[in-house]
C-alpha cells in the first residue's frame, strides 16, 4: 500500500443480478484518493455513482475487486466491514437530520466519548453554527441544515466523508458560499472526501481531482485543469467542456465536418478519426441568406447568448456576445474562429486553428 492514500479502489465490478450476460453497473473501477484530498465523482444520472457510494459505505458486497481505507481492506466479494465500523461519514442531499434532536444533539450523535467536545467546538465555530445549537431542524434553513450535517459527519473524528449531491437542494448564493468553504473544512480536520455530483461546475470549482464516469466506467481521473486541457474521451469533452460533437467524413486525404474542411497538416496522419469536438465559443456565426444553418432556439445567459442551430442534419450550439442578435428561423453561415483549438477523436488530438 501507498501510505499517503486514504481510499484505494482496485478493479471494482458490481451488478445486482448474477446473470453472466447482464451488464456491469460498475465496470473495472480503479480510484485512489490521498489523505486530505477532495475528489469529485462526476457523471450523468444512472452512470453508477450512487452504486459506487453504496459499496464504499458498506451497504453492498462488490461482485469483484476490493476497497481499502487507510491501509485496511474494508470490502471484497468475500469480506465486508460493517458500515458503522468503517469510520466513514456521510452527507446527503436531503440532510438526514434527526428532527427530534437539537442541533448540538445531532452533531454529537456519533460521538463515542460524549465528554470530549474539542472537535465539536472546532466544527461548530468553523461552520458558523454556534448560534444555532439549541434549535431544532425544522427551525433551520437548507444551508444551515447542511452545515449541521457536515459537522455531524466529521465530529466523531471521521477521516473520510462521502458527499452525495450535497449542494443540489440549496439556492445559488448559499450553495456557492458553502462549497467554497468545504475544502478548508476537510483539510482542517485532516479528512478526505469523495463528492458525488452531476454538475461539472461544482466538481471543477472545489475538487483537487475529478473522476468522470459514464455507463459504469471511469473515463478519466485528473485535475480540473488537465480535464479541460486534455479530455481523453469524446464523453469527457462533451460532458465537462460542453463541446459540440460533430461527425467527420473522409474525402480523399481530407476530412470534413458540417463547418467545412479540417485544415491541419497533421490530419493526413490520423487514420481513424470520426469526430470533432469543439467549444460553442469557438464557432463564428453570421446571418446570411445563403447560409446552411438555421437557428432553432436561443437562450440568454446574462453575458452571452447560446444559439442552437441545425445544419446538414446535425444540431450544434454557438455562443455569442449579447450584441449578436439572431431570431429563430434565421439562416446563418458558420465557421471556426481563428486562434482557437478543437479536438479530433478517437485519439484526443488537440488541433490549434
GROMACS .gro file of C-alpha atoms in nm:
model
  353
    1UNK     CA    1   0.000   0.000   0.000
    2UNK     CA    2   0.100   0.360  -0.059
    3UNK     CA    3   0.091   0.525   0.281
    4UNK     CA    4  -0.049   0.855   0.158
    5UNK     CA    5  -0.365   0.703   0.008
    6UNK     CA    6  -0.676   0.726   0.225
    7UNK     CA    7  -0.902   0.528  -0.010
    8UNK     CA    8  -0.796   0.272  -0.271
    9UNK     CA    9  -1.048   0.110  -0.507
   10UNK     CA   10  -0.897  -0.176  -0.705
   11UNK     CA   11  -1.062  -0.337  -1.011
   12UNK     CA   12  -1.412  -0.299  -0.864
   13UNK     CA   13  -1.702  -0.463  -1.050
   14UNK     CA   14  -2.066  -0.478  -0.948
   15UNK     CA   15  -2.407  -0.584  -1.073
   16UNK     CA   16  -2.728  -0.662  -0.888
   17UNK     CA   17  -2.817  -0.983  -1.072
   18UNK     CA   18  -2.583  -1.276  -1.124
   19UNK     CA   19  -2.659  -1.346  -1.492
   20UNK     CA   20  -2.340  -1.373  -1.693
   21UNK     CA   21  -2.496  -1.185  -1.984
   22UNK     CA   22  -2.611  -0.883  -1.780
   23UNK     CA   23  -2.419  -0.558  -1.794
   24UNK     CA   24  -2.186  -0.442  -1.518
   25UNK     CA   25  -2.324  -0.142  -1.325
   26UNK     CA   26  -1.965  -0.075  -1.216
   27UNK     CA   27  -1.702  -0.194  -1.460
   28UNK     CA   28  -1.332  -0.215  -1.361
   29UNK     CA   29  -1.327   0.089  -1.131
   30UNK     CA   30  -0.980   0.198  -1.012
   31UNK     CA   31  -0.952   0.506  -0.791
   32UNK     CA   32  -0.706   0.638  -0.531
   33UNK     CA   33  -0.784   0.931  -0.303
   34UNK     CA   34  -0.498   1.074  -0.098
   35UNK     CA   35  -0.520   1.192   0.262
   36UNK     CA   36  -0.660   1.546   0.275
   37UNK     CA   37  -0.785   1.530  -0.083
   38UNK     CA   38  -1.137   1.608  -0.205
   39UNK     CA   39  -1.219   1.404  -0.516
   40UNK     CA   40  -1.525   1.470  -0.732
   41UNK     CA   41  -1.717   1.177  -0.882
   42UNK     CA   42  -1.890   1.332  -1.179
   43UNK     CA   43  -2.133   1.182  -1.426
   44UNK     CA   44  -2.492   1.186  -1.555
   45UNK     CA   45  -2.783   1.021  -1.374
   46UNK     CA   46  -2.774   0.643  -1.393
   47UNK     CA   47  -2.398   0.615  -1.458
   48UNK     CA   48  -2.324   0.419  -1.137
   49UNK     CA   49  -2.215   0.700  -0.900
   50UNK     CA   50  -2.461   0.612  -0.624
   51UNK     CA   51  -2.385   0.238  -0.652
   52UNK     CA   52  -2.014   0.315  -0.602
   53UNK     CA   53  -2.102   0.528  -0.299
   54UNK     CA   54  -2.307   0.240  -0.153
   55UNK     CA   55  -2.015   0.000  -0.196
   56UNK     CA   56  -1.769   0.240  -0.028
   57UNK     CA   57  -2.016   0.291   0.259
   58UNK     CA   58  -2.052  -0.087   0.302
   59UNK     CA   59  -2.418  -0.131   0.206
   60UNK     CA   60  -2.336  -0.387  -0.069
   61UNK     CA   61  -2.086  -0.665  -0.134
   62UNK     CA   62  -1.890  -0.595  -0.455
   63UNK     CA   63  -1.915  -0.865  -0.723
   64UNK     CA   64  -1.538  -0.844  -0.780
   65UNK     CA   65  -1.242  -0.631  -0.673
   66UNK     CA   66  -1.170  -0.465  -0.339
   67UNK     CA   67  -1.186  -0.138  -0.144
   68UNK     CA   68  -0.926  -0.035   0.117
   69UNK     CA   69  -0.945   0.257   0.361
   70UNK     CA   70  -0.638   0.380   0.549
   71UNK     CA   71  -0.447   0.059   0.462
   72UNK     CA   72  -0.728  -0.172   0.577
   73UNK     CA   73  -0.932  -0.381   0.334
   74UNK     CA   74  -1.298  -0.297   0.402
   75UNK     CA   75  -1.477  -0.459   0.105
   76UNK     CA   76  -1.430  -0.753  -0.128
   77UNK     CA   77  -1.658  -1.023  -0.267
   78UNK     CA   78  -1.568  -1.244   0.033
   79UNK     CA   79  -1.533  -0.996   0.319
   80UNK     CA   80  -1.711  -0.679   0.423
   81UNK     CA   81  -1.660  -0.449   0.723
   82UNK     CA   82  -1.996  -0.328   0.858
   83UNK     CA   83  -2.085   0.035   0.771
   84UNK     CA   84  -2.078   0.151   1.135
   85UNK     CA   85  -1.722   0.017   1.181
   86UNK     CA   86  -1.571   0.188   0.875
   87UNK     CA   87  -1.526   0.533   1.028
   88UNK     CA   88  -1.680   0.687   0.714
   89UNK     CA   89  -1.911   0.988   0.742
   90UNK     CA   90  -2.195   1.058   0.502
   91UNK     CA   91  -2.358   1.385   0.396
   92UNK     CA   92  -2.679   1.352   0.195
   93UNK     CA   93  -2.863   1.593  -0.033
   94UNK     CA   94  -3.168   1.587   0.199
   95UNK     CA   95  -2.957   1.647   0.516
   96UNK     CA   96  -3.099   1.340   0.705
   97UNK     CA   97  -3.100   1.521   1.042
   98UNK     CA   98  -3.291   1.377   1.338
   99UNK     CA   99  -3.599   1.602   1.372
  100UNK     CA  100  -3.649   1.533   1.746
  101UNK     CA  101  -3.291   1.632   1.838
  102UNK     CA  102  -3.146   1.982   1.873
  103UNK     CA  103  -2.854   2.097   1.659
  104UNK     CA  104  -2.594   2.009   1.924
  105UNK     CA  105  -2.759   1.670   1.987
  106UNK     CA  106  -2.747   1.597   1.612
  107UNK     CA  107  -2.380   1.697   1.591
  108UNK     CA  108  -2.266   1.479   1.886
  109UNK     CA  109  -2.486   1.183   1.791
  110UNK     CA  110  -2.200   0.966   1.663
  111UNK     CA  111  -1.950   1.051   1.938
  112UNK     CA  112  -1.835   0.753   2.145
  113UNK     CA  113  -1.694   0.982   2.415
  114UNK     CA  114  -1.966   1.240   2.474
  115UNK     CA  115  -1.738   1.430   2.715
  116UNK     CA  116  -1.471   1.520   2.457
  117UNK     CA  117  -1.614   1.825   2.279
  118UNK     CA  118  -1.290   1.974   2.140
  119UNK     CA  119  -1.353   1.868   1.779
  120UNK     CA  120  -1.724   1.953   1.809
  121UNK     CA  121  -1.641   2.304   1.931
  122UNK     CA  122  -1.395   2.349   1.644
  123UNK     CA  123  -1.652   2.236   1.383
  124UNK     CA  124  -1.933   2.448   1.528
  125UNK     CA  125  -1.710   2.755   1.509
  126UNK     CA  126  -1.558   2.693   1.166
  127UNK     CA  127  -1.903   2.617   1.018
  128UNK     CA  128  -2.057   2.926   1.181
  129UNK     CA  129  -2.340   2.740   1.357
  130UNK     CA  130  -2.255   2.837   1.718
  131UNK     CA  131  -2.571   3.049   1.748
  132UNK     CA  132  -2.796   2.759   1.637
  133UNK     CA  133  -2.700   2.485   1.885
  134UNK     CA  134  -3.031   2.483   2.078
  135UNK     CA  135  -3.259   2.495   1.772
  136UNK     CA  136  -3.439   2.202   1.608
  137UNK     CA  137  -3.402   2.113   1.238
  138UNK     CA  138  -3.747   2.250   1.147
  139UNK     CA  139  -3.628   2.595   1.262
  140UNK     CA  140  -3.332   2.598   1.019
  141UNK     CA  141  -3.277   2.696   0.657
  142UNK     CA  142  -3.143   2.448   0.399
  143UNK     CA  143  -2.791   2.591   0.418
  144UNK     CA  144  -2.790   2.574   0.798
  145UNK     CA  145  -2.912   2.212   0.790
  146UNK     CA  146  -2.631   2.113   0.554
  147UNK     CA  147  -2.372   2.278   0.779
  148UNK     CA  148  -2.504   2.071   1.072
  149UNK     CA  149  -2.494   1.755   0.856
  150UNK     CA  150  -2.126   1.824   0.771
  151UNK     CA  151  -2.043   1.887   1.138
  152UNK     CA  152  -2.218   1.563   1.242
  153UNK     CA  153  -2.027   1.363   0.978
  154UNK     CA  154  -1.688   1.496   1.094
  155UNK     CA  155  -1.749   1.517   1.473
  156UNK     CA  156  -1.653   1.157   1.570
  157UNK     CA  157  -1.301   1.206   1.430
  158UNK     CA  158  -1.404   1.071   1.091
  159UNK     CA  159  -1.120   1.074   0.839
  160UNK     CA  160  -1.323   1.006   0.525
  161UNK     CA  161  -1.654   1.161   0.414
  162UNK     CA  162  -1.889   1.064   0.133
  163UNK     CA  163  -2.090   1.357  -0.006
  164UNK     CA  164  -2.397   1.262  -0.210
  165UNK     CA  165  -2.502   1.568  -0.416
  166UNK     CA  166  -2.462   1.781  -0.100
  167UNK     CA  167  -2.549   2.119  -0.254
  168UNK     CA  168  -2.824   2.037  -0.503
  169UNK     CA  169  -3.111   2.139  -0.270
  170UNK     CA  170  -2.959   2.478  -0.182
  171UNK     CA  171  -3.022   2.811  -0.351
  172UNK     CA  172  -2.738   2.955  -0.558
  173UNK     CA  173  -2.596   3.208  -0.307
  174UNK     CA  174  -2.590   2.958  -0.017
  175UNK     CA  175  -2.451   2.684  -0.243
  176UNK     CA  176  -2.158   2.899  -0.364
  177UNK     CA  177  -2.065   3.008  -0.010
  178UNK     CA  178  -2.079   2.663   0.147
  179UNK     CA  179  -1.900   2.480  -0.132
  180UNK     CA  180  -1.613   2.732  -0.130
  181UNK     CA  181  -1.564   2.660   0.244
  182UNK     CA  182  -1.577   2.280   0.217
  183UNK     CA  183  -1.212   2.206   0.110
  184UNK     CA  184  -1.072   2.410   0.402
  185UNK     CA  185  -1.309   2.242   0.650
  186UNK     CA  186  -1.187   1.898   0.536
  187UNK     CA  187  -0.820   1.999   0.545
  188UNK     CA  188  -0.869   2.150   0.892
  189UNK     CA  189  -0.991   1.810   1.013
  190UNK     CA  190  -0.723   1.617   0.819
  191UNK     CA  191  -1.007   1.438   0.640
  192UNK     CA  192  -1.051   1.325   0.280
  193UNK     CA  193  -1.372   1.316   0.080
  194UNK     CA  194  -1.549   1.184  -0.227
  195UNK     CA  195  -1.819   1.416  -0.360
  196UNK     CA  196  -2.078   1.274  -0.599
  197UNK     CA  197  -2.231   1.530  -0.835
  198UNK     CA  198  -2.379   1.558  -1.183
  199UNK     CA  199  -2.278   1.926  -1.205
  200UNK     CA  200  -1.938   1.977  -1.380
  201UNK     CA  201  -1.900   2.333  -1.250
  202UNK     CA  202  -1.945   2.215  -0.890
  203UNK     CA  203  -1.683   1.941  -0.917
  204UNK     CA  204  -1.434   2.151  -1.113
  205UNK     CA  205  -1.456   2.452  -0.880
  206UNK     CA  206  -1.354   2.290  -0.549
  207UNK     CA  207  -1.217   1.937  -0.604
  208UNK     CA  208  -0.845   1.855  -0.609
  209UNK     CA  209  -0.917   1.597  -0.879
  210UNK     CA  210  -1.225   1.471  -1.061
  211UNK     CA  211  -1.320   1.120  -1.177
  212UNK     CA  212  -1.553   1.141  -1.479
  213UNK     CA  213  -1.789   0.844  -1.504
  214UNK     CA  214  -2.035   0.716  -1.764
  215UNK     CA  215  -2.216   0.384  -1.806
  216UNK     CA  216  -2.032   0.220  -1.517
  217UNK     CA  217  -1.679   0.313  -1.631
  218UNK     CA  218  -1.442   0.588  -1.521
  219UNK     CA  219  -1.331   0.767  -1.840
  220UNK     CA  220  -1.067   0.991  -1.684
  221UNK     CA  221  -0.929   1.094  -1.344
  222UNK     CA  222  -0.739   1.421  -1.348
  223UNK     CA  223  -0.708   1.769  -1.200
  224UNK     CA  224  -0.976   2.011  -1.325
  225UNK     CA  225  -0.723   2.198  -1.541
  226UNK     CA  226  -0.595   1.879  -1.708
  227UNK     CA  227  -0.952   1.766  -1.779
  228UNK     CA  228  -1.015   2.094  -1.960
  229UNK     CA  229  -0.685   2.094  -2.149
  230UNK     CA  230  -0.673   1.727  -2.241
  231UNK     CA  231  -1.006   1.537  -2.237
  232UNK     CA  232  -0.915   1.177  -2.318
  233UNK     CA  233  -1.255   1.062  -2.447
  234UNK     CA  234  -1.539   1.204  -2.652
  235UNK     CA  235  -1.769   1.180  -2.350
  236UNK     CA  236  -1.534   1.384  -2.127
  237UNK     CA  237  -1.503   1.658  -2.389
  238UNK     CA  238  -1.882   1.676  -2.423
  239UNK     CA  239  -1.980   1.645  -2.055
  240UNK     CA  240  -1.701   1.852  -1.895
  241UNK     CA  241  -1.625   2.111  -2.162
  242UNK     CA  242  -1.981   2.127  -2.304
  243UNK     CA  243  -1.836   2.085  -2.653
  244UNK     CA  244  -2.027   2.016  -2.974
  245UNK     CA  245  -1.958   1.668  -3.113
  246UNK     CA  246  -1.959   1.677  -3.494
  247UNK     CA  247  -1.933   1.386  -3.737
  248UNK     CA  248  -1.637   1.379  -3.976
  249UNK     CA  249  -1.643   1.239  -4.330
  250UNK     CA  250  -1.333   1.148  -4.527
  251UNK     CA  251  -1.293   1.257  -4.890
  252UNK     CA  252  -0.961   1.152  -5.038
  253UNK     CA  253  -0.697   1.257  -4.786
  254UNK     CA  254  -0.915   1.529  -4.630
  255UNK     CA  255  -1.172   1.530  -4.351
  256UNK     CA  256  -1.486   1.745  -4.345
  257UNK     CA  257  -1.734   1.843  -4.072
  258UNK     CA  258  -2.052   2.048  -4.113
  259UNK     CA  259  -1.824   2.352  -4.051
  260UNK     CA  260  -1.606   2.271  -4.353
  261UNK     CA  261  -1.268   2.108  -4.411
  262UNK     CA  262  -1.041   2.020  -4.118
  263UNK     CA  263  -0.740   2.230  -4.218
  264UNK     CA  264  -0.430   2.098  -4.045
  265UNK     CA  265  -0.121   1.934  -4.194
  266UNK     CA  266  -0.133   1.661  -3.926
  267UNK     CA  267  -0.474   1.533  -4.036
  268UNK     CA  268  -0.324   1.306  -4.303
  269UNK     CA  269  -0.150   1.103  -4.031
  270UNK     CA  270  -0.476   1.039  -3.838
  271UNK     CA  271  -0.611   0.719  -3.988
  272UNK     CA  272  -0.933   0.655  -3.796
  273UNK     CA  273  -1.070   0.988  -3.674
  274UNK     CA  274  -1.450   1.010  -3.677
  275UNK     CA  275  -1.549   1.310  -3.465
  276UNK     CA  276  -1.462   1.673  -3.400
  277UNK     CA  277  -1.518   1.818  -3.051
  278UNK     CA  278  -1.538   2.199  -3.050
  279UNK     CA  279  -1.649   2.456  -2.794
  280UNK     CA  280  -1.959   2.668  -2.871
  281UNK     CA  281  -1.745   2.980  -2.813
  282UNK     CA  282  -1.504   2.882  -3.093
  283UNK     CA  283  -1.766   2.886  -3.370
  284UNK     CA  284  -1.827   3.210  -3.560
  285UNK     CA  285  -2.183   3.282  -3.674
  286UNK     CA  286  -2.316   3.535  -3.926
  287UNK     CA  287  -2.666   3.592  -4.058
  288UNK     CA  288  -2.671   3.502  -4.427
  289UNK     CA  289  -2.946   3.427  -4.680
  290UNK     CA  290  -2.712   3.171  -4.837
  291UNK     CA  291  -2.624   3.012  -4.502
  292UNK     CA  292  -2.674   2.639  -4.448
  293UNK     CA  293  -2.751   2.667  -4.073
  294UNK     CA  294  -3.091   2.759  -3.926
  295UNK     CA  295  -3.144   2.895  -3.573
  296UNK     CA  296  -3.382   2.661  -3.388
  297UNK     CA  297  -3.363   2.808  -3.034
  298UNK     CA  298  -3.180   3.067  -2.826
  299UNK     CA  299  -3.101   3.117  -2.457
  300UNK     CA  300  -2.997   3.438  -2.286
  301UNK     CA  301  -2.740   3.361  -2.014
  302UNK     CA  302  -2.660   3.706  -1.878
  303UNK     CA  303  -2.331   3.782  -2.052
  304UNK     CA  304  -2.393   3.591  -2.375
  305UNK     CA  305  -2.643   3.408  -2.595
  306UNK     CA  306  -2.639   3.037  -2.670
  307UNK     CA  307  -2.793   2.965  -3.011
  308UNK     CA  308  -2.890   2.613  -3.112
  309UNK     CA  309  -2.862   2.557  -3.485
  310UNK     CA  310  -2.947   2.283  -3.731
  311UNK     CA  311  -2.704   2.224  -4.018
  312UNK     CA  312  -2.678   1.927  -4.256
  313UNK     CA  313  -2.875   1.700  -4.024
  314UNK     CA  314  -2.668   1.791  -3.716
  315UNK     CA  315  -2.753   2.015  -3.421
  316UNK     CA  316  -2.489   2.231  -3.258
  317UNK     CA  317  -2.463   2.516  -3.010
  318UNK     CA  318  -2.290   2.850  -3.067
  319UNK     CA  319  -2.208   3.108  -2.800
  320UNK     CA  320  -2.207   3.477  -2.898
  321UNK     CA  321  -2.181   3.811  -2.719
  322UNK     CA  322  -2.508   3.991  -2.645
  323UNK     CA  323  -2.463   4.232  -2.939
  324UNK     CA  324  -2.514   3.943  -3.184
  325UNK     CA  325  -2.894   3.930  -3.208
  326UNK     CA  326  -3.047   3.650  -3.415
  327UNK     CA  327  -3.402   3.519  -3.434
  328UNK     CA  328  -3.539   3.167  -3.450
  329UNK     CA  329  -3.563   3.068  -3.817
  330UNK     CA  330  -3.273   3.291  -3.933
  331UNK     CA  331  -3.035   3.141  -4.189
  332UNK     CA  332  -2.670   3.166  -4.090
  333UNK     CA  333  -2.322   3.075  -4.209
  334UNK     CA  334  -2.084   2.910  -3.959
  335UNK     CA  335  -1.705   2.887  -3.947
  336UNK     CA  336  -1.432   2.803  -3.697
  337UNK     CA  337  -1.282   3.108  -3.522
  338UNK     CA  338  -0.916   3.193  -3.567
  339UNK     CA  339  -0.670   3.136  -3.278
  340UNK     CA  340  -0.878   2.865  -3.115
  341UNK     CA  341  -0.849   2.487  -3.073
  342UNK     CA  342  -1.061   2.175  -3.106
  343UNK     CA  343  -1.014   1.800  -3.058
  344UNK     CA  344  -1.032   1.509  -3.301
  345UNK     CA  345  -1.144   1.165  -3.179
  346UNK     CA  346  -1.062   0.883  -3.135
  347UNK     CA  347  -0.716   0.978  -3.013
  348UNK     CA  348  -0.791   1.312  -2.846
  349UNK     CA  349  -0.577   1.507  -3.096
  350UNK     CA  350  -0.569   1.875  -2.998
  351UNK     CA  351  -0.565   2.096  -3.308
  352UNK     CA  352  -0.493   2.471  -3.300
  353UNK     CA  353  -0.668   2.672  -3.570
   0.00000   0.00000   0.00000
